CSV table of C-alpha atoms in Angstrom, one decimal:
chain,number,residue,atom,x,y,z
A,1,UNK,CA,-8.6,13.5,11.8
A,2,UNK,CA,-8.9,10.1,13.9
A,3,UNK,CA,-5.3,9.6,15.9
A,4,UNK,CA,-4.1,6.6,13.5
A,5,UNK,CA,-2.4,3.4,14.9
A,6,UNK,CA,1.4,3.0,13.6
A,7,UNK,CA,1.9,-0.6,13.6
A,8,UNK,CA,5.6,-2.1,13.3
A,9,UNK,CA,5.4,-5.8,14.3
A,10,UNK,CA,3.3,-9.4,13.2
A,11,UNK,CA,1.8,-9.1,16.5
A,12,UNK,CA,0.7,-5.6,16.9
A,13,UNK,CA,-0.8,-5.9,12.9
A,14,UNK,CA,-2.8,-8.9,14.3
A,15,UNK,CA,-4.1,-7.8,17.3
A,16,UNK,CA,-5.4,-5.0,15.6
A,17,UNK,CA,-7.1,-7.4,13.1
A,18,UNK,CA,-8.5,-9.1,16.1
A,19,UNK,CA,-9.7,-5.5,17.3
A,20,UNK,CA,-11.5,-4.6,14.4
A,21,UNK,CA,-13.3,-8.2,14.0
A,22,UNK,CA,-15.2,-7.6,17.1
A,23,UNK,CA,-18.3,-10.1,16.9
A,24,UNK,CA,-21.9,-8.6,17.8
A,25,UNK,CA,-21.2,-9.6,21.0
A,26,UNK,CA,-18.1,-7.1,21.4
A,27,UNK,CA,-16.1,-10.5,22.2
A,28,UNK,CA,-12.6,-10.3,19.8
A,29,UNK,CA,-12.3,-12.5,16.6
A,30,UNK,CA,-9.4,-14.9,18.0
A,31,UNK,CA,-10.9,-18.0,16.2
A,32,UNK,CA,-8.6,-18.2,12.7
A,33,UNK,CA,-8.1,-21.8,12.5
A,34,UNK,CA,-10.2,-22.0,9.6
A,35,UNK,CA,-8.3,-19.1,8.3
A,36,UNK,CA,-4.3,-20.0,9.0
A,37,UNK,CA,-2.4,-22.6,10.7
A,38,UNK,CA,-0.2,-19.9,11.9
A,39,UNK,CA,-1.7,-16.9,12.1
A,40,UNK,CA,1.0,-14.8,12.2
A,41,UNK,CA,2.8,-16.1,9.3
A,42,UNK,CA,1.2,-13.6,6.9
A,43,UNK,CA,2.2,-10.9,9.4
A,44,UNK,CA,5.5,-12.2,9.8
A,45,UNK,CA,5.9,-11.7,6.3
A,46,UNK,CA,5.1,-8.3,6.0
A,47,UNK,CA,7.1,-7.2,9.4
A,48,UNK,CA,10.1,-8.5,7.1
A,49,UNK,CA,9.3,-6.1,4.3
A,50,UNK,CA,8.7,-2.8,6.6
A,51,UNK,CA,11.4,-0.2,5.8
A,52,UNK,CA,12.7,1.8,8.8
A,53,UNK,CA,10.2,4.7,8.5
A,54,UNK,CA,7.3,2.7,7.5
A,55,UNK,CA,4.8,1.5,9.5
A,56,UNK,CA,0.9,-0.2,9.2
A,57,UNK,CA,-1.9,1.8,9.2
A,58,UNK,CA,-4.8,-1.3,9.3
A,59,UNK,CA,-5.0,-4.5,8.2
A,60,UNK,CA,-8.1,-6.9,6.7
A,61,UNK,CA,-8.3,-9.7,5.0
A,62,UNK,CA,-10.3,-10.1,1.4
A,63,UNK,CA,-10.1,-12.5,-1.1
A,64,UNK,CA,-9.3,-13.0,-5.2
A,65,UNK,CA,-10.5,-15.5,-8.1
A,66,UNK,CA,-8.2,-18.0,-8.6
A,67,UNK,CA,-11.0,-19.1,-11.5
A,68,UNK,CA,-13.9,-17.0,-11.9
A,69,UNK,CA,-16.4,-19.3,-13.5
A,70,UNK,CA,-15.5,-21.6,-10.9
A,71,UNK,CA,-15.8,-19.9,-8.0
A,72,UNK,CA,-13.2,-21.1,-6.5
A,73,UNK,CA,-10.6,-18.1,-4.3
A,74,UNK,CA,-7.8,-17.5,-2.5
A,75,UNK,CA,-7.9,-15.5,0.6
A,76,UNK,CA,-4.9,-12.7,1.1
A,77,UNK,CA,-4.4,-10.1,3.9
A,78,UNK,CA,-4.2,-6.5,2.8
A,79,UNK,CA,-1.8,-4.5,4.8
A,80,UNK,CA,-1.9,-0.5,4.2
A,81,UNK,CA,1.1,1.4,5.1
A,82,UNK,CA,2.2,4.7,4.9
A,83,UNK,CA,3.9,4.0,1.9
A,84,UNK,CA,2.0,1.0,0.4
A,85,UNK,CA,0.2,-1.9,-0.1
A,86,UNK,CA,1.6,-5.2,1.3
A,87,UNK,CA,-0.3,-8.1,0.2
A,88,UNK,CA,0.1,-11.6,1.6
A,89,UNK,CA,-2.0,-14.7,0.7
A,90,UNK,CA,-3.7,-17.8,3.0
A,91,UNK,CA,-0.2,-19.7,3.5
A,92,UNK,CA,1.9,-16.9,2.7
A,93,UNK,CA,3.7,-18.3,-0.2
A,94,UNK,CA,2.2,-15.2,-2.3
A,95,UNK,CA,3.5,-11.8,-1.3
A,96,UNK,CA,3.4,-8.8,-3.3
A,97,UNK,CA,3.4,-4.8,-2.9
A,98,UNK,CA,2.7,-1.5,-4.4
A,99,UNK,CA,3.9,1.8,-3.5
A,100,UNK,CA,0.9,4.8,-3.0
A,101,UNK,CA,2.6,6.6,-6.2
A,102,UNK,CA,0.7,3.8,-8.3
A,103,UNK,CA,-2.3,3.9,-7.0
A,104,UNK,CA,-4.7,6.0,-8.7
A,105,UNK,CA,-8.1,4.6,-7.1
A,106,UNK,CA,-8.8,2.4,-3.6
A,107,UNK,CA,-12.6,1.9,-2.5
A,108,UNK,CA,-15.2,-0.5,-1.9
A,109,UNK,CA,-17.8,-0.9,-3.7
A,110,UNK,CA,-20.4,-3.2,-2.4
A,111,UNK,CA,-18.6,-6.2,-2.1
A,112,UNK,CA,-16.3,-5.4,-4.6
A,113,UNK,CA,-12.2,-3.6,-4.3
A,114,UNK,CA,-12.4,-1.2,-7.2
A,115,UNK,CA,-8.0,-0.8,-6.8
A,116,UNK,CA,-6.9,1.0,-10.0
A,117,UNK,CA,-3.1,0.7,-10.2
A,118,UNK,CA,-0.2,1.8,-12.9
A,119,UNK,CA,1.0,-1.8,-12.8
A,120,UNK,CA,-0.2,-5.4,-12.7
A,121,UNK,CA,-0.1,-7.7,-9.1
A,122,UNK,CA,-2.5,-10.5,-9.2
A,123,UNK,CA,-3.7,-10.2,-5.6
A,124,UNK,CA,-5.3,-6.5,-6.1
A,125,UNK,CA,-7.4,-7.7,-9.7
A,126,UNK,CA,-10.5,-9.4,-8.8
A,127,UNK,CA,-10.4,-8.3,-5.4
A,128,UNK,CA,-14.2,-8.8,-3.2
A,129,UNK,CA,-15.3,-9.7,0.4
A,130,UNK,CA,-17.7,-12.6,1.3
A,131,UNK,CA,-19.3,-11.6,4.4
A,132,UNK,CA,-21.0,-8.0,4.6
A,133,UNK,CA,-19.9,-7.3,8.0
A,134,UNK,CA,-16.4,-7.8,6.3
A,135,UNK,CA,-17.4,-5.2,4.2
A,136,UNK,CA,-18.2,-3.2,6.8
A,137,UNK,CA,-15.2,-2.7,9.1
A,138,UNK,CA,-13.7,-2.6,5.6
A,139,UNK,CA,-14.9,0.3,4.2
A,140,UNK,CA,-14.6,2.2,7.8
A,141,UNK,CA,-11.1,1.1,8.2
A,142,UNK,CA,-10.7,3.1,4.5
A,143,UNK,CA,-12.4,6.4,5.7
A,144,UNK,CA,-10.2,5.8,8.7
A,145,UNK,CA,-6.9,6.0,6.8
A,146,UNK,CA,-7.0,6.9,3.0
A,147,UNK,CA,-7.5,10.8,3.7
A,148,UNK,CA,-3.5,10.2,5.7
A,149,UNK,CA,-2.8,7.6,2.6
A,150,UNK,CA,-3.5,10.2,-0.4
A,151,UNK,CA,-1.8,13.0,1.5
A,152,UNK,CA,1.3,10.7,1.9
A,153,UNK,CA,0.7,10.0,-2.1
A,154,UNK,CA,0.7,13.3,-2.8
A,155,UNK,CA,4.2,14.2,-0.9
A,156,UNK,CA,5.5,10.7,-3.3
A,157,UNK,CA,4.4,12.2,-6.4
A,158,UNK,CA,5.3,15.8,-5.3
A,159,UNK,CA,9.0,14.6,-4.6
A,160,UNK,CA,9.1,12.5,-7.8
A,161,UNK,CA,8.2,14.9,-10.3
A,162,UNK,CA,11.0,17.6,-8.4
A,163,UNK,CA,13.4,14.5,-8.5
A,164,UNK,CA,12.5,14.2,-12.5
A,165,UNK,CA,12.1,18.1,-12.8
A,166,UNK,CA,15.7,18.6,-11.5
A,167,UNK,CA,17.4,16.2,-13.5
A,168,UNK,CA,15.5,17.7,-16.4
A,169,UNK,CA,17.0,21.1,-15.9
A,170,UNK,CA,20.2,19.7,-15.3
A,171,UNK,CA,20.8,17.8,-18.4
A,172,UNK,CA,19.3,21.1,-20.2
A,173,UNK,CA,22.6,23.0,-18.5
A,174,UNK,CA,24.7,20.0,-19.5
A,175,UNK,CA,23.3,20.6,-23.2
A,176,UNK,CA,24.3,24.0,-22.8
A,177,UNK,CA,28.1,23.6,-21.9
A,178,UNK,CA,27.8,20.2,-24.4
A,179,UNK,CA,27.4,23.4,-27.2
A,180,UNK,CA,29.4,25.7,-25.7
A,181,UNK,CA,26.7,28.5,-24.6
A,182,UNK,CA,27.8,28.4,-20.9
A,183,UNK,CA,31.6,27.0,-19.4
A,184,UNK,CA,32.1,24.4,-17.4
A,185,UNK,CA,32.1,26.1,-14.5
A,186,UNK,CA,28.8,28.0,-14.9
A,187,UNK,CA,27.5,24.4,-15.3
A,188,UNK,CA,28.7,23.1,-12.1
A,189,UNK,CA,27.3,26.3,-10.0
A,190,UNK,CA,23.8,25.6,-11.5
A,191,UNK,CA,23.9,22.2,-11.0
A,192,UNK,CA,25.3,22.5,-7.7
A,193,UNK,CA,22.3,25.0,-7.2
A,194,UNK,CA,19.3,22.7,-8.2
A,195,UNK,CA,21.0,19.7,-6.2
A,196,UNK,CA,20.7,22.2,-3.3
A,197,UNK,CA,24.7,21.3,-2.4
């Protein structure tokens, strides 16, 4: 597997950006003016959310409907983690996330996101890319990091249904001494058991 960038800070998420918009002629994409007044902001924003042992795996910019028949769109920056999606719009006012665990699909198709999730957030519905070089670096910057994404998924969803699974059998011992099949004290060894103390 490709040695995956951990990114902490605005800066190091835009840079990166940069990086990955080289133009034909390998010169970095620095020119955002049309895109933000501060292009850090979104970054910013994000760099805020970052829990201790999270950390950005890669970072592009797409855009949503803000009225289909229109036309008319918003642009947002999609940052991936290790544990989610961070998504921040054009002048950052919009900011939303979603944790792996929801996720059930995340791939490009064309110039369309297909992003399947168990819960609504505006900025992943209607989700497509203007340019096809966009699309591009896109869709490599996915094969890049959804094979470390899924696996992290899978240890989320692993941990949650031992978290549910253990509670489960402890509310099945607490039935027990609740009908006077085991005593107290056999119910506090087995829950001490399953809790692991």
């Amino acid at each position: 597997m490709t040695e995956l960038r951990k990114m902490r800070t605005a800066e190091e998420m835009y840079e990166y950006y940069c990086e990955i918009r080289k133009d034909m002629k390998g010169e970095s994409f620095l020119d955002t003016r049309g895109l933000f007044q501060n292009p850090l902001k979104p970054y910013k924003k994000a760099e805020a959310l970052l829990e201790t042992d999270e950390y950005c795996l890669t970072t592009f910019r797409a855009y949503i409907y803000i009225y289909e028949r229109t036309q008319q769109a918003e642009i947002w920056i999609y940052i991936l983690t290790n544990k989610r999606i961070i998504t921040v719009n054009n002048n950052a006012s919009g900011l939303e996330s979603i944790g792996w665990n929801q996720v059930k699909r995340f791939q490009l198709n064309n110039e369309d996101f297909l992003i399947e999730t168990d819960v609504y957030r505006r900025s992943l519905s209607e989700v497509f890319v203007y340019l096809r070089k966009d699309g591009e670096i896109i869709k490599k910057e996915l094969e890049k990091v959804m094979p470390f994404i899924w696996e992290e998924r899978e240890k989320m969803l692993q941990e949650s249904n031992q978290c549910i699974s253990t509670a489960d059998e402890i509310r099945k011992f607490k039935q027990l001494w609740d009908d006077g099949i085991i005593t107290e004290e056999e119910f506090q060894q087995k829950k001490k058991k399953l809790l692991d103390l």
